[in-house]
Structures are given as C-alpha cells and as structure tokens.
N, CA, C and O atoms as a GROMACS GRO file, in nm:
protein
  208
    1UNK      N    1   9.037   6.022  -5.754
    1UNK     CA    2   9.043   6.051  -5.602
    1UNK      C    3   9.118   5.924  -5.563
    1UNK      O    4   9.113   5.826  -5.638
    2UNK      N    5   9.192   5.921  -5.444
    2UNK     CA    6   9.221   5.803  -5.401
    2UNK      C    7   9.130   5.728  -5.350
    2UNK      O    8   9.025   5.776  -5.309
    3UNK      N    9   9.169   5.544  -5.345
    3UNK     CA   10   9.087   5.507  -5.261
    3UNK      C   11   9.099   5.496  -5.118
    3UNK      O   12   9.008   5.437  -5.060
    4UNK      N   13   9.198   5.545  -5.048
    4UNK     CA   14   9.228   5.554  -4.933
    4UNK      C   15   9.191   5.671  -4.885
    4UNK      O   16   9.284   5.744  -4.922
    5UNK      N   17   9.128   5.728  -4.836
    5UNK     CA   18   9.110   5.901  -4.816
    5UNK      C   19   9.219   5.951  -4.704
    5UNK      O   20   9.300   6.042  -4.720
    6UNK      N   21   9.204   5.875  -4.594
    6UNK     CA   22   9.308   5.907  -4.451
    6UNK      C   23   9.391   5.820  -4.444
    6UNK      O   24   9.358   5.702  -4.426
    7UNK      N   25   9.535   5.863  -4.460
    7UNK     CA   26   9.646   5.816  -4.456
    7UNK      C   27   9.680   5.726  -4.326
    7UNK      O   28   9.773   5.647  -4.323
    8UNK      N   29   9.589   5.751  -4.215
    8UNK     CA   30   9.614   5.714  -4.102
    8UNK      C   31   9.530   5.591  -4.108
    8UNK      O   32   9.551   5.510  -4.018
    9UNK      N   33   9.441   5.561  -4.195
    9UNK     CA   34   9.342   5.462  -4.196
    9UNK      C   35   9.430   5.345  -4.216
    9UNK      O   36   9.539   5.342  -4.273
   10UNK      N   37   9.346   5.220  -4.144
   10UNK     CA   38   9.440   5.106  -4.114
   10UNK      C   39   9.428   5.030  -4.243
   10UNK      O   40   9.526   4.965  -4.277
   11UNK      N   41   9.338   5.029  -4.308
   11UNK     CA   42   9.341   4.965  -4.468
   11UNK      C   43   9.446   4.983  -4.562
   11UNK      O   44   9.504   4.900  -4.633
   12UNK      N   45   9.463   5.126  -4.547
   12UNK     CA   46   9.600   5.187  -4.616
   12UNK      C   47   9.703   5.107  -4.602
   12UNK      O   48   9.772   5.056  -4.691
   13UNK      N   49   9.716   5.092  -4.439
   13UNK     CA   50   9.868   5.057  -4.396
   13UNK      C   51   9.868   4.905  -4.425
   13UNK      O   52   9.970   4.846  -4.461
   14UNK      N   53   9.772   4.856  -4.411
   14UNK     CA   54   9.755   4.690  -4.449
   14UNK      C   55   9.787   4.702  -4.586
   14UNK      O   56   9.882   4.629  -4.613
   15UNK      N   57   9.732   4.784  -4.712
   15UNK     CA   58   9.800   4.777  -4.791
   15UNK      C   59   9.919   4.764  -4.848
   15UNK      O   60   9.971   4.680  -4.922
   16UNK      N   61   9.958   4.879  -4.792
   16UNK     CA   62  10.115   4.900  -4.787
   16UNK      C   63  10.207   4.795  -4.774
   16UNK      O   64  10.308   4.770  -4.840
   17UNK      N   65  10.132   4.712  -4.638
   17UNK     CA   66  10.223   4.618  -4.606
   17UNK      C   67  10.236   4.497  -4.695
   17UNK      O   68  10.336   4.426  -4.704
   18UNK      N   69  10.114   4.481  -4.765
   18UNK     CA   70  10.113   4.373  -4.865
   18UNK      C   71  10.187   4.408  -4.950
   18UNK      O   72  10.270   4.319  -4.966
   19UNK      N   73  10.206   4.497  -5.020
   19UNK     CA   74  10.298   4.565  -5.144
   19UNK      C   75  10.437   4.550  -5.114
   19UNK      O   76  10.514   4.509  -5.202
   20UNK      N   77  10.473   4.574  -5.013
   20UNK     CA   78  10.586   4.601  -4.942
   20UNK      C   79  10.640   4.424  -4.943
   20UNK      O   80  10.748   4.408  -5.001
   21UNK      N   81  10.590   4.325  -4.899
   21UNK     CA   82  10.598   4.229  -4.903
   21UNK      C   83  10.600   4.144  -5.042
   21UNK      O   84  10.684   4.068  -5.089
   22UNK      N   85  10.481   4.183  -5.085
   22UNK     CA   86  10.483   4.126  -5.243
   22UNK      C   87  10.634   4.170  -5.330
   22UNK      O   88  10.697   4.097  -5.406
   23UNK      N   89  10.660   4.287  -5.300
   23UNK     CA   90  10.777   4.359  -5.377
   23UNK      C   91  10.928   4.330  -5.335
   23UNK      O   92  11.024   4.308  -5.408
   24UNK      N   93  10.919   4.339  -5.168
   24UNK     CA   94  11.072   4.274  -5.137
   24UNK      C   95  11.101   4.143  -5.047
   24UNK      O   96  11.214   4.104  -5.020
   25UNK      N   97  10.963   4.072  -4.998
   25UNK     CA   98  11.008   3.964  -4.914
   25UNK      C   99  10.928   4.042  -4.751
   25UNK      O  100  10.889   4.154  -4.720
   26UNK      N  101  10.934   3.943  -4.702
   26UNK     CA  102  10.876   3.950  -4.541
   26UNK      C  103  11.019   4.045  -4.467
   26UNK      O  104  11.004   4.156  -4.417
   27UNK      N  105  11.115   3.991  -4.474
   27UNK     CA  106  11.217   4.037  -4.401
   27UNK      C  107  11.241   4.185  -4.427
   27UNK      O  108  11.251   4.263  -4.333
   28UNK      N  109  11.248   4.217  -4.530
   28UNK     CA  110  11.310   4.340  -4.609
   28UNK      C  111  11.163   4.448  -4.564
   28UNK      O  112  11.176   4.563  -4.521
   29UNK      N  113  11.053   4.390  -4.584
   29UNK     CA  114  10.912   4.458  -4.529
   29UNK      C  115  10.959   4.505  -4.385
   29UNK      O  116  10.980   4.622  -4.355
   30UNK      N  117  10.972   4.401  -4.305
   30UNK     CA  118  10.983   4.446  -4.169
   30UNK      C  119  11.107   4.548  -4.160
   30UNK      O  120  11.091   4.654  -4.099
   31UNK      N  121  11.213   4.521  -4.212
   31UNK     CA  122  11.339   4.638  -4.188
   31UNK      C  123  11.310   4.784  -4.263
   31UNK      O  124  11.374   4.886  -4.237
   32UNK      N  125  11.218   4.776  -4.348
   32UNK     CA  126  11.170   4.880  -4.414
   32UNK      C  127  11.110   4.966  -4.328
   32UNK      O  128  11.149   5.081  -4.309
   33UNK      N  129  10.974   4.894  -4.252
   33UNK     CA  130  10.882   4.975  -4.162
   33UNK      C  131  10.975   4.982  -4.061
   33UNK      O  132  10.959   5.095  -4.013
   34UNK      N  133  11.060   4.929  -4.004
   34UNK     CA  134  11.149   4.955  -3.854
   34UNK      C  135  11.226   5.101  -3.874
   34UNK      O  136  11.218   5.195  -3.795
   35UNK      N  137  11.319   5.100  -4.024
   35UNK     CA  138  11.383   5.188  -4.061
   35UNK      C  139  11.302   5.311  -4.060
   35UNK      O  140  11.325   5.408  -3.988
   36UNK      N  141  11.196   5.300  -4.152
   36UNK     CA  142  11.101   5.450  -4.130
   36UNK      C  143  11.016   5.471  -4.015
   36UNK      O  144  10.931   5.560  -4.026
   37UNK      N  145  11.020   5.424  -3.936
   37UNK     CA  146  10.940   5.394  -3.823
   37UNK      C  147  10.774   5.406  -3.851
   37UNK      O  148  10.690   5.486  -3.812
   38UNK      N  149  10.769   5.304  -3.927
   38UNK     CA  150  10.593   5.276  -3.958
   38UNK      C  151  10.538   5.189  -3.838
   38UNK      O  152  10.485   5.081  -3.861
   39UNK      N  153  10.546   5.222  -3.749
   39UNK     CA  154  10.493   5.102  -3.653
   39UNK      C  155  10.337   5.050  -3.695
   39UNK      O  156  10.329   4.927  -3.703
   40UNK      N  157  10.223   5.119  -3.721
   40UNK     CA  158  10.156   5.040  -3.773
   40UNK      C  159  10.149   4.949  -3.894
   40UNK      O  160  10.065   4.859  -3.900
   41UNK      N  161  10.234   4.969  -3.989
   41UNK     CA  162  10.231   4.914  -4.085
   41UNK      C  163  10.329   4.798  -4.063
   41UNK      O  164  10.338   4.707  -4.145
   42UNK      N  165  10.404   4.803  -3.947
   42UNK     CA  166  10.508   4.673  -3.906
   42UNK      C  167  10.406   4.575  -3.874
   42UNK      O  168  10.401   4.470  -3.939
   43UNK      N  169  10.304   4.606  -3.755
   43UNK     CA  170  10.208   4.564  -3.692
   43UNK      C  171  10.120   4.487  -3.828
   43UNK      O  172  10.079   4.373  -3.809
   44UNK      N  173  10.099   4.541  -3.941
   44UNK     CA  174  10.018   4.507  -4.047
   44UNK      C  175  10.136   4.368  -4.102
   44UNK      O  176  10.120   4.246  -4.104
   45UNK      N  177  10.209   4.425  -4.129
   45UNK     CA  178  10.321   4.296  -4.187
   45UNK      C  179  10.335   4.171  -4.101
   45UNK      O  180  10.335   4.058  -4.148
   46UNK      N  181  10.348   4.204  -3.950
   46UNK     CA  182  10.368   4.094  -3.866
   46UNK      C  183  10.223   4.041  -3.870
   46UNK      O  184  10.228   3.923  -3.837
   47UNK      N  185  10.120   4.070  -3.893
   47UNK     CA  186   9.982   4.000  -3.895
   47UNK      C  187   9.962   3.912  -4.007
   47UNK      O  188   9.893   3.811  -4.000
   48UNK      N  189  10.036   3.959  -4.133
   48UNK     CA  190  10.004   3.885  -4.240
   48UNK      C  191  10.107   3.761  -4.216
   48UNK      O  192  10.070   3.649  -4.251
   49UNK      N  193  10.232   3.778  -4.157
   49UNK     CA  194  10.349   3.679  -4.166
   49UNK      C  195  10.295   3.593  -4.052
   49UNK      O  196  10.332   3.476  -4.059
   50UNK      N  197  10.209   3.626  -3.936
   50UNK     CA  198  10.152   3.526  -3.853
   50UNK      C  199  10.022   3.424  -3.899
   50UNK      O  200   9.993   3.317  -3.844
   51UNK      N  201   9.945   3.490  -4.025
   51UNK     CA  202   9.850   3.399  -4.086
   51UNK      C  203   9.874   3.306  -4.204
   51UNK      O  204   9.791   3.230  -4.253
   52UNK      N  205  10.023   3.326  -4.248
   52UNK     CA  206  10.072   3.239  -4.354
   52UNK      C  207  10.143   3.134  -4.294
   52UNK      O  208  10.195   3.046  -4.363
   0.00000   0.00000   0.00000
C-alpha cells in the first residue's frame, strides 16, 4: 500500500514537488505544474524555492 493514502494530501504534493525539482530543476518543475494545472504542487514548489 502506498505511503500516501489520499491524493489530495499536501504531503503527497510536497513530495511530488521535491521529485520534480530533483529531476528537472526549479524552472521546469514550475512549468510542469502550470501546464498540468497542479496549483497545490506549484505552491509546494514555490515554498521549496523560497526556503533555498
């Protein structure tokens, strides 16, 4: 069973944001979120960016 039980869980979205950043970099991660309309994942990406 998955570690993240609910897809709308913010921890799931934050982990997705971290993986996007690791794989593609911050700019491409933001673009991916915008293109896919992942508003909450984009917020997580922006939070990571603001803490670095």
